[in-house]
Short mmCIF file of C-alpha atoms in Angstrom, two decimals:
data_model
loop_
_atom_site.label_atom_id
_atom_site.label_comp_id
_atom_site.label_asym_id
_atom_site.label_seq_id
_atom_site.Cartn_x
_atom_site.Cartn_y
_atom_site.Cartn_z
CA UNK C 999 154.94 -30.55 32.73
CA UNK C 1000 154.69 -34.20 33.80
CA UNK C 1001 156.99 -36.19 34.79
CA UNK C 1002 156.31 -39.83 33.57
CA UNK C 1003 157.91 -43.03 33.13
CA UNK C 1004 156.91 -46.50 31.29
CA UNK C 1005 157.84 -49.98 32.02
CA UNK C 1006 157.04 -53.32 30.19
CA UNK C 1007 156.12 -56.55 31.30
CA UNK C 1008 155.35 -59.98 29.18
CA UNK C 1009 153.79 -63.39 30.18
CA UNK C 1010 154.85 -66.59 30.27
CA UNK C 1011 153.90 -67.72 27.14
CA UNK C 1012 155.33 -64.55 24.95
CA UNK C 1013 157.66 -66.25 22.53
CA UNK C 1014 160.95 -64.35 24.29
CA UNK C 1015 160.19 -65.35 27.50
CA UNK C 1016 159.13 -69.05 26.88
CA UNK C 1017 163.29 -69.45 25.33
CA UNK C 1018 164.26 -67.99 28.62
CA UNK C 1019 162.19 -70.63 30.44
CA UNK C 1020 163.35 -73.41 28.41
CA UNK C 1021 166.82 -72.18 28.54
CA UNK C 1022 166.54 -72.13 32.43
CA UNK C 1023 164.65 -75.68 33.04
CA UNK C 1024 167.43 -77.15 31.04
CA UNK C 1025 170.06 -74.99 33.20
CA UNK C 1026 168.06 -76.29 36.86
CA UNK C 1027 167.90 -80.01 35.48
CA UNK C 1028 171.79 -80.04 35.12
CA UNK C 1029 172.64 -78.04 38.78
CA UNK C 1030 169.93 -80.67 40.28
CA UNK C 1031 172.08 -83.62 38.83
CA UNK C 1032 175.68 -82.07 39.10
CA UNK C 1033 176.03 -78.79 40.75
CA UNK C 1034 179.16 -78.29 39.13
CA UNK C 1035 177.64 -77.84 36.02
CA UNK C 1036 178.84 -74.92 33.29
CA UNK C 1037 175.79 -74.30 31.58
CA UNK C 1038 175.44 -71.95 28.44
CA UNK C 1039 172.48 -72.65 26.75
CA UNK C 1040 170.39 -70.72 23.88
CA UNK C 1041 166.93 -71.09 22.80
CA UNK C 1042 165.37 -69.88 19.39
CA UNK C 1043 161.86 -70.97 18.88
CA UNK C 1044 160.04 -70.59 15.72
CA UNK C 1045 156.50 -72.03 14.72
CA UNK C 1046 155.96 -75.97 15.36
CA UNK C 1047 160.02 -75.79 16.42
CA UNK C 1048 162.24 -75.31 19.67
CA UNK C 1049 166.12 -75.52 18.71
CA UNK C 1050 168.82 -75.72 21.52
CA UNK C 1051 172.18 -74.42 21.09
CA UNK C 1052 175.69 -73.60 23.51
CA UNK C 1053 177.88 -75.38 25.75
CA UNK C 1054 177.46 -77.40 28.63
CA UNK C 1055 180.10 -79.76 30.42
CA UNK C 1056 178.21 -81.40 33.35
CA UNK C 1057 177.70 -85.10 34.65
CA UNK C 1058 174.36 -85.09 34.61
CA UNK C 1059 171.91 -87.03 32.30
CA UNK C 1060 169.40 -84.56 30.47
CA UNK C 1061 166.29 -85.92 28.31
CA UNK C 1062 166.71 -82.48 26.74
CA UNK C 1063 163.72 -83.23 24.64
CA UNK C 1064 161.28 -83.74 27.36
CA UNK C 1065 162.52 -80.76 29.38
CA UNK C 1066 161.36 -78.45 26.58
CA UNK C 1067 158.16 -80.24 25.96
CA UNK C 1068 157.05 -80.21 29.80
CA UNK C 1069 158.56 -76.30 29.92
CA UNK C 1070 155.93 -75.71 26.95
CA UNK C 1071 153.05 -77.96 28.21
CA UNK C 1072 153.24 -75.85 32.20
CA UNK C 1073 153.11 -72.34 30.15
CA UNK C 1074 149.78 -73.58 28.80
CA UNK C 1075 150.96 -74.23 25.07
CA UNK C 1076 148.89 -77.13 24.68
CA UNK C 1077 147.04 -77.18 21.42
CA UNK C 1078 148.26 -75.81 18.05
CA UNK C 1079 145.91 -73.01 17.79
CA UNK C 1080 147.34 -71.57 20.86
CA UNK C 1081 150.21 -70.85 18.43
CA UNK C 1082 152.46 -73.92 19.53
CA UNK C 1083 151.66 -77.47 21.20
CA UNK C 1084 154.46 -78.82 23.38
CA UNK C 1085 153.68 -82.38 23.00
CA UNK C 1086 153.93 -82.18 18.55
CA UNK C 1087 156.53 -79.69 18.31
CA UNK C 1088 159.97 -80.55 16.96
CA UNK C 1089 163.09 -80.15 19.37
CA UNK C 1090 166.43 -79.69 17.54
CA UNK C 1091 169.49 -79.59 19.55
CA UNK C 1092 173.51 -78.57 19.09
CA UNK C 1093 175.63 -78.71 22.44
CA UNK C 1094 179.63 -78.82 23.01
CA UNK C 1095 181.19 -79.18 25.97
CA UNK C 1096 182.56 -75.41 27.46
CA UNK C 1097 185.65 -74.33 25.81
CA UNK C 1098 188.71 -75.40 27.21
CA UNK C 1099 190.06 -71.88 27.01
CA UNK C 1100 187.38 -70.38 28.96
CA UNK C 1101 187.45 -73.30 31.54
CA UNK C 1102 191.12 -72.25 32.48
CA UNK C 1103 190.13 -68.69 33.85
CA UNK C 1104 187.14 -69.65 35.59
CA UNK C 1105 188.78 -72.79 37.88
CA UNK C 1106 191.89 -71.00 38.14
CA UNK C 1107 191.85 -67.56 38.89
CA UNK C 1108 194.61 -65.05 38.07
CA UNK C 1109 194.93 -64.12 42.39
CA UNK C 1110 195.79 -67.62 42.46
CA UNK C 1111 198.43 -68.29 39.66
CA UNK C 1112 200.16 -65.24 41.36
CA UNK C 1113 200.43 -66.80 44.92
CA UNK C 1114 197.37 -66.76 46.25
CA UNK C 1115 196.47 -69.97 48.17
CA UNK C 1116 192.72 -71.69 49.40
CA UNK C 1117 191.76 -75.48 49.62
CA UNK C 1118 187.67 -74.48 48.61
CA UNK C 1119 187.85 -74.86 44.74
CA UNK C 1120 184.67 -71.85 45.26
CA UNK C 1121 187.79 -69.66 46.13
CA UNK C 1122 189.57 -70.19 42.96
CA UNK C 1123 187.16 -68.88 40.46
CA UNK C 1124 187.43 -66.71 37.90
CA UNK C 1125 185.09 -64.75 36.38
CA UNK C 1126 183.62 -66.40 33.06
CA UNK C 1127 184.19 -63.39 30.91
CA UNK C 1128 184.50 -59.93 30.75
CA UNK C 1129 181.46 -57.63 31.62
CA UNK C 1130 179.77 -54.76 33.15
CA UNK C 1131 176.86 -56.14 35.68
CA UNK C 1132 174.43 -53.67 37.52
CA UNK C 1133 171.94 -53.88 40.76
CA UNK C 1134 169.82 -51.45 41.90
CA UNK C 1135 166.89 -50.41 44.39
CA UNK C 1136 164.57 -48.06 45.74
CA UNK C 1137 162.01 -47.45 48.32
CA UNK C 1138 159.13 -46.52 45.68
CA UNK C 1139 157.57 -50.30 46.32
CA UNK C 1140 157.50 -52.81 49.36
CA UNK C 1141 159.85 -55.10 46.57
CA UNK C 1142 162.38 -52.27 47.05
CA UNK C 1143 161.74 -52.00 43.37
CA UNK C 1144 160.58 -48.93 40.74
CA UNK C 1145 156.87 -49.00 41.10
CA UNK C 1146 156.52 -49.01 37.06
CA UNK C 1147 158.19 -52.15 36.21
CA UNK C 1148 156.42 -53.65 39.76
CA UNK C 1149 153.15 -52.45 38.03
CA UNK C 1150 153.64 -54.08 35.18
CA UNK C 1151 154.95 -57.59 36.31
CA UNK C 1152 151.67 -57.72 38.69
CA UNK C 1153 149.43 -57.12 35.82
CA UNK C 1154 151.18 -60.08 33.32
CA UNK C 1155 151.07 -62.55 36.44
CA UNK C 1156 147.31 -61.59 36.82
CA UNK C 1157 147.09 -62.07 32.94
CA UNK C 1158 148.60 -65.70 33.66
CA UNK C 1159 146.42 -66.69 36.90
CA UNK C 1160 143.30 -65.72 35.58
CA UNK C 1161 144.11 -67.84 32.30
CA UNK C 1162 144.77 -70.92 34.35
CA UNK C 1163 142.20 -70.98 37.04
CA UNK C 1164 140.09 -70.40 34.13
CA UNK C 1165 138.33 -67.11 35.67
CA UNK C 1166 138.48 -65.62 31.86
CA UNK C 1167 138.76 -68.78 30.26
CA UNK C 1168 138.50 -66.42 26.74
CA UNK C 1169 142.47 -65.89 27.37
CA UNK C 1170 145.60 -67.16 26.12
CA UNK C 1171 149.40 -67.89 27.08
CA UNK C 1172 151.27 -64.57 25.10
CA UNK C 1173 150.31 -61.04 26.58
CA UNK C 1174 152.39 -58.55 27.34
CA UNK C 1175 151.51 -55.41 30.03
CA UNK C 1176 153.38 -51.55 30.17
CA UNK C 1177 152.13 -49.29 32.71
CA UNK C 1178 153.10 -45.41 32.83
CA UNK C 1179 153.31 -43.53 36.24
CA UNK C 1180 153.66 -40.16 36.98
CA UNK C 1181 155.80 -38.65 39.58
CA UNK C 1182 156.02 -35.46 41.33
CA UNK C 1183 159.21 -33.19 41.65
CA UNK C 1184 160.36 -34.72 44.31
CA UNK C 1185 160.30 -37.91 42.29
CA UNK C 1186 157.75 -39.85 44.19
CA UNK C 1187 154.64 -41.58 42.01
CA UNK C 1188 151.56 -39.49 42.74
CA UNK C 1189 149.20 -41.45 39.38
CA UNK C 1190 149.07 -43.86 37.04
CA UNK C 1191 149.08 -41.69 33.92
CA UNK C 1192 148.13 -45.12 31.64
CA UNK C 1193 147.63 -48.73 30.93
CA UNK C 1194 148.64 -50.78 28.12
CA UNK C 1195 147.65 -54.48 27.72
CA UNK C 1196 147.27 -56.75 24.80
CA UNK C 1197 146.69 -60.42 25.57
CA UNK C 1198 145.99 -63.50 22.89
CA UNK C 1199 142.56 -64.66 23.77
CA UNK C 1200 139.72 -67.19 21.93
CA UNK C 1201 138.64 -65.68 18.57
CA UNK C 1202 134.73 -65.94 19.81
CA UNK C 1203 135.05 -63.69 22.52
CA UNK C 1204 133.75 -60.06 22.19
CA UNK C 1205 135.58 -57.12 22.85
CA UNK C 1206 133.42 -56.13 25.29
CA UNK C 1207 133.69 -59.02 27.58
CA UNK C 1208 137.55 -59.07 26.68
CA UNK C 1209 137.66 -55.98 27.73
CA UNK C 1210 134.98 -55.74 30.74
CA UNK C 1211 137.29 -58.78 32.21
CA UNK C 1212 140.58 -56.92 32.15
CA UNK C 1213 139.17 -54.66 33.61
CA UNK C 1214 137.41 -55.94 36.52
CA UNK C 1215 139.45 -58.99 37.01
CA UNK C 1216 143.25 -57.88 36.30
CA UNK C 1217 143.86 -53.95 36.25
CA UNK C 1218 141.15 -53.55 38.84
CA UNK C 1219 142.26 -55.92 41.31
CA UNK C 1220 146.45 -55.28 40.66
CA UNK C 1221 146.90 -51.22 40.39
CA UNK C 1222 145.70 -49.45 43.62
CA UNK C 1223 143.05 -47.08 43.24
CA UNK C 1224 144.51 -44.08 44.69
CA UNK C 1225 146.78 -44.32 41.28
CA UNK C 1226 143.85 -44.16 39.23
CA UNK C 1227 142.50 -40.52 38.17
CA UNK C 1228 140.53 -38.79 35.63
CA UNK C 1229 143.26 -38.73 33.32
CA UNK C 1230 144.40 -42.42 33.68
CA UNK C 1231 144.17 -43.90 30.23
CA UNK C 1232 143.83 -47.43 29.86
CA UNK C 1233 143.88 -49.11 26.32
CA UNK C 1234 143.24 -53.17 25.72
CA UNK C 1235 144.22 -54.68 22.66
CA UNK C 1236 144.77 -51.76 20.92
CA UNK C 1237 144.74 -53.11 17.57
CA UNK C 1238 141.18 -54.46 18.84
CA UNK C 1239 142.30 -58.37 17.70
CA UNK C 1240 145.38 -60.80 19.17
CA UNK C 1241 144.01 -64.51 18.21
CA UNK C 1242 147.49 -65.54 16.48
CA UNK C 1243 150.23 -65.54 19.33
CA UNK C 1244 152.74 -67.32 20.27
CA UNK C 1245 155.38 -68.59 18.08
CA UNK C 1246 152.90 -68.69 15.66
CA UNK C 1247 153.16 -64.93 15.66
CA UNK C 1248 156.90 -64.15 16.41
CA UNK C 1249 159.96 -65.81 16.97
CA UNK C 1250 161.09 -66.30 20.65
CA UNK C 1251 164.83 -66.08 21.68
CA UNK C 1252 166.53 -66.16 25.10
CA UNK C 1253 167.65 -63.21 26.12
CA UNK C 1254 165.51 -60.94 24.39
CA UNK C 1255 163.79 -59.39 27.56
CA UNK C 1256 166.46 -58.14 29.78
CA UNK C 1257 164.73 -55.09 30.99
CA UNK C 1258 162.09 -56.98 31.59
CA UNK C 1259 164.35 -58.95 33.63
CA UNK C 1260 165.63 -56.33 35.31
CA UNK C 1261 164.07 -52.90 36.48
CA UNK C 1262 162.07 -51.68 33.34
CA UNK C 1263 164.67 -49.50 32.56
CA UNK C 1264 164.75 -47.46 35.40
CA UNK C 1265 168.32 -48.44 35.70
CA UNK C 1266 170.65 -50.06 33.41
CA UNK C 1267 171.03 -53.25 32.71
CA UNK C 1268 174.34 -54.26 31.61
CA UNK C 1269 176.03 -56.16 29.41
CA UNK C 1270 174.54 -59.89 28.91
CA UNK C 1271 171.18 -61.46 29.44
CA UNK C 1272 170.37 -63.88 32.59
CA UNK C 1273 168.77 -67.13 31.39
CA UNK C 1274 170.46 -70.28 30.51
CA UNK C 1275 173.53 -69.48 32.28
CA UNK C 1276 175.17 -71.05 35.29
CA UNK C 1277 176.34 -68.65 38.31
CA UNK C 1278 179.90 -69.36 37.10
CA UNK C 1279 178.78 -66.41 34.40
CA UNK C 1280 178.70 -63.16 36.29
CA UNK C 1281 176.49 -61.97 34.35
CA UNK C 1282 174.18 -63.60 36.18
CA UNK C 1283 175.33 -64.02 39.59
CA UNK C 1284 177.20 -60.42 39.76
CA UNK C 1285 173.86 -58.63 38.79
CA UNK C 1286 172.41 -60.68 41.46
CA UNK C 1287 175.07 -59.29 44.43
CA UNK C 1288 175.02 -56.36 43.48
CA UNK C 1289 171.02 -56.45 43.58
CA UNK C 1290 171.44 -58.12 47.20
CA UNK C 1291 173.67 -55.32 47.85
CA UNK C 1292 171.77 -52.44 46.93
CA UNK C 1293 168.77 -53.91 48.61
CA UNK C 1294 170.23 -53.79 51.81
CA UNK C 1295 171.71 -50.47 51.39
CA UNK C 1296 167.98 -49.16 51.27
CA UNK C 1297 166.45 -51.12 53.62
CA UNK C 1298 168.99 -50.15 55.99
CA UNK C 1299 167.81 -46.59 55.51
CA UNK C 1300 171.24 -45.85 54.07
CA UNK C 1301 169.74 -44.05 50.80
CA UNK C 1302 166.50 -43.83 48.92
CA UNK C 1303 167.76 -45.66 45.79
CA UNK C 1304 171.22 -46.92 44.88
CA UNK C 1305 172.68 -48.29 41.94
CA UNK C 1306 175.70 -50.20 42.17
CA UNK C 1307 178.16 -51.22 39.11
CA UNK C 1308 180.28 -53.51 38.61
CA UNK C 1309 182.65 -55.01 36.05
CA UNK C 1310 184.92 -58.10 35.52
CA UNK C 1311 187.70 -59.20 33.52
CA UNK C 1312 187.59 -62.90 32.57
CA UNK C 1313 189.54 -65.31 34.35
CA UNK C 1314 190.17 -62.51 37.44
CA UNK C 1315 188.26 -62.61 40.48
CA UNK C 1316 188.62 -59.84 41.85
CA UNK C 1317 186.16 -56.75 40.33
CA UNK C 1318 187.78 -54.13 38.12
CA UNK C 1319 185.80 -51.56 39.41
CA UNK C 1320 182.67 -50.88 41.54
CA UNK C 1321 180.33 -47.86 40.79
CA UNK C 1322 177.78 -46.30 43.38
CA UNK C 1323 175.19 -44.53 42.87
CA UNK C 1324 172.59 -43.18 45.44
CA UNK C 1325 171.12 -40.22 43.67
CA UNK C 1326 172.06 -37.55 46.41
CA UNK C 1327 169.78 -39.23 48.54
CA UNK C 1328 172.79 -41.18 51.15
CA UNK C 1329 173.13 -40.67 54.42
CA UNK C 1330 176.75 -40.84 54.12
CA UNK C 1331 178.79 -39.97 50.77
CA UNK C 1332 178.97 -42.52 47.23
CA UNK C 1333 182.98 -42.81 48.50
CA UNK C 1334 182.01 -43.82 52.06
CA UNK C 1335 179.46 -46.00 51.10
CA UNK C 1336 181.43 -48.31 48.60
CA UNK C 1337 184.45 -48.18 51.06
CA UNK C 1338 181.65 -49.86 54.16
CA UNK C 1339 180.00 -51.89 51.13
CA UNK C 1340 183.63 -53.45 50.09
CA UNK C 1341 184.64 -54.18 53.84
CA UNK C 1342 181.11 -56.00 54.59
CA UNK C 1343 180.54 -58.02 51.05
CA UNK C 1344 182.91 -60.36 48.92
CA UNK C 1345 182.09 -59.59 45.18
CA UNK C 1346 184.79 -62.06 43.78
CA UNK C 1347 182.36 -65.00 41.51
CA UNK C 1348 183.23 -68.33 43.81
CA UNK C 1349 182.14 -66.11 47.11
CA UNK C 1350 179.02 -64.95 45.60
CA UNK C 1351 178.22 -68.59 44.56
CA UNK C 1352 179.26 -69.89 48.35
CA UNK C 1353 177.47 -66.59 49.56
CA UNK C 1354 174.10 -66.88 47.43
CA UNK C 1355 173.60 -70.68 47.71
CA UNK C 1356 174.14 -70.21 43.77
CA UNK C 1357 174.53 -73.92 43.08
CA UNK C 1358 171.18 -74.85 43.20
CA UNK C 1359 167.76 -75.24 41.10
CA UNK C 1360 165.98 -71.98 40.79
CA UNK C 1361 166.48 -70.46 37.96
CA UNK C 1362 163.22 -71.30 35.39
CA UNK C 1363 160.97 -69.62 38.01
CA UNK C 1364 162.82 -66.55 37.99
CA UNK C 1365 162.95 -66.78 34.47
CA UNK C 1366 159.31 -64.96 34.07
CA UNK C 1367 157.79 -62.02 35.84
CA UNK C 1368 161.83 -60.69 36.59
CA UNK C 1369 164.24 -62.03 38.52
CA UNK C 1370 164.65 -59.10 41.62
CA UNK C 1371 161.78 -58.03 43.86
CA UNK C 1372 159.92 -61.54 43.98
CA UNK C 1373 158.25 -61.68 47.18
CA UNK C 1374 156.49 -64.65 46.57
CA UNK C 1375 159.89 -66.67 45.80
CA UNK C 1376 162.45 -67.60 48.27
CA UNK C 1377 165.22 -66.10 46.69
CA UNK C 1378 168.83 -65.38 48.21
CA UNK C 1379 169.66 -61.94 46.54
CA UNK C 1380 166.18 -60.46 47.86
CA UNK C 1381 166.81 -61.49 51.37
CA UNK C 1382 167.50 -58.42 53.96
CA UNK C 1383 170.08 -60.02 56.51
CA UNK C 1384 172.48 -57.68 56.10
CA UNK C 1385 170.76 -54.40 57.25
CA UNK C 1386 171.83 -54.78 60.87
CA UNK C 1387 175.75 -55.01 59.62
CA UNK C 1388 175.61 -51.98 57.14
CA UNK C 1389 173.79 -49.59 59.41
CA UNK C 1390 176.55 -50.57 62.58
CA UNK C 1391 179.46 -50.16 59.85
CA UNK C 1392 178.47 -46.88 58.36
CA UNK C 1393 177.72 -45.68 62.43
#
């Protein structure tokens, strides 16, 4: 019997994932104006429409408007019969400031109302709500990430490239890719047992050439050919037509993708979505240590995978609990492990900010094409500069 598993990917321009890029260029615009910025933004975009809702109380001056339309023009929505044209299309918003009530926890945490004294205001955050955040990695893929979901986030950014450099000019913005691998019993990926992509392209172009290209130019060139066998079944545009995408053909909402986001379900995700949200919300910026976290654990040789839990009450700092997970692959017990991990790393939300470098612009690229294993992005929580301190600790 094989073993298989199946993660998804999507483009830039499937409806979901354009909200989540919108949501984040609006987020980036306020942190590049005013750092201190409490962003909590939605997107829902339906045909010819892109409506902005949440809170935000920042300093900063946003043309909100022409942040959306220059979000839609880059992701190649550019004409209406691409499904949506960023330059016509109608931008609605409705924004209050943060609630007061939420405000409280989050500048002053409950450690400090007790006693607890600091002069960096960093130190005296809270965590924005209540929640159960999760990081994980493993050492199937150079990323430190499952090879499925690294499959399938190659294969969409192909889809994208190719689009824009105009090498199969026949495609357009909304695709989405899911790749299936098989793995041994030892659990390491010996095939890929099968390909699934469906992309929007030009109504003129044959299925042949649509699918010729694909082939040569995206799966081809992205999925190593030792994972291809006799068995590997590949299937493009299944239905055998995808002219109306876009918002055209489906809604698009932030926060729709998460395990796209994450690790293509591999390992859990948690309990809130990424985009649009300052690193005040631990939903973001916990997921994010404990991604750093469990990143280094690997890379340090420590374990072959590791998940790591954790989970916040709003307004505390401190975690409620932490949860490790390494598989029975450690070098050194789960209880060891998060006993070293808690002595080395500071998981209240103001230290992971001051920690991370949260404060800062670089969200809306990490919105697309998930926000852990990105080699090609200089991003804090993928950084391995903690290796030489875990493996001296746990010695």
């Amino acid at each position: 019997m094989k073993k298989l598993f199946t993660s998804e990917s999507v483009t830039e321009g499937h409806p979901d994932k354009m909200a989540d890029q919108v949501s984040d260029a609006i987020l980036d615009e306020a942190l590049a104006q005013d750092p201190q910025s409490r962003v909590a933004i939605e997107t829902f975009i339906v045909r010819g429409e892109v409506m902005i809702g949440g809170q935000m109380s920042t300093k900063a001056y946003i043309d909100i408007p022409a942040v959306v339309r220059q979000t839609v023009l880059d992701i190649g929505y550019t004409r209406a019969k691409y499904g949506f044209d960023g330059e016509t299309c109608a931008v609605v918003t409705a924004i209050d400031e943060q609630s007061p009530d939420i405000a409280i926890g989050v500048d002053n945490a409950l450690e400090f109302k007790e006693g607890e004294k600091t002069k960096d205001p960093l130190e005296k955050l809270g965590a924005g709500d209540q929640g159960i955040m999760f990081g994980y990695a493993s050492n199937e893929t150079e990323e430190y990430m499952p090879i499925s979901i690294s499959l399938a986030h190659k294969l969409a950014r192909r889809l994208a490239q190719m689009r824009k450099d105009k090498t199969l000019d026949f495609l357009r913005p909304d695709g989405k890719t899911q790749v299936t691998v098989e793995f041994d019993d030892d659990g390491r990926p010996v095939a890929v047992d099968a390909i699934v992509i469906s992309t929007q392209h030009d109504p003129n172009v044959s299925k042949s050439d649509l699918e010729n290209g694909i082939r040569e130019k995206i799966i081809n060139e992205v999925v190593p050919e030792e994972y291809f066998t006799s068995k590997t079944k590949i299937f493009i545009n299944p239905t055998g037509r995808f002219v109306i995408g876009g918002p055209m053909g489906d809604t698009g909402l932030t926060g729709r993708k998460i395990i796209v986001d994450t690790y293509g379900g591999v390992a859990p995700h948690g309990g809130g979505a990424f985009s649009g949200k300052d690193p005040t919300k631990v939903d973001r910026s916990a997921s994010y240590m404990a991604r750093y976290v469990a990143k280094n654990v690997v890379a340090a040789g420590l374990a072959n995978k590791c998940l790591i839990q954790l989970a916040y009450a709003i307004g505390v700092a401190r975690p409620v609990s932490m949860f490790i997970n390494t598989y029975g692959t450690g070098v050194i017990s789960d209880m060891e492990l998060t006993k070293a991990i808690n002595k080395l790393f500071d998981f209240r939300p103001g230290a992971i900010i001051r920690d991370l470098n949260l404060l800062r612009p670089i969200y809306k690229e990490v919105a697309v094409y998930g926000h852990f294993g990105r080699n090609d992005l200089d991003l804090p929580w993928e950084k391995l500069n903690r290796v030489a301190e875990l493996k001296a600790i746990v010695k």
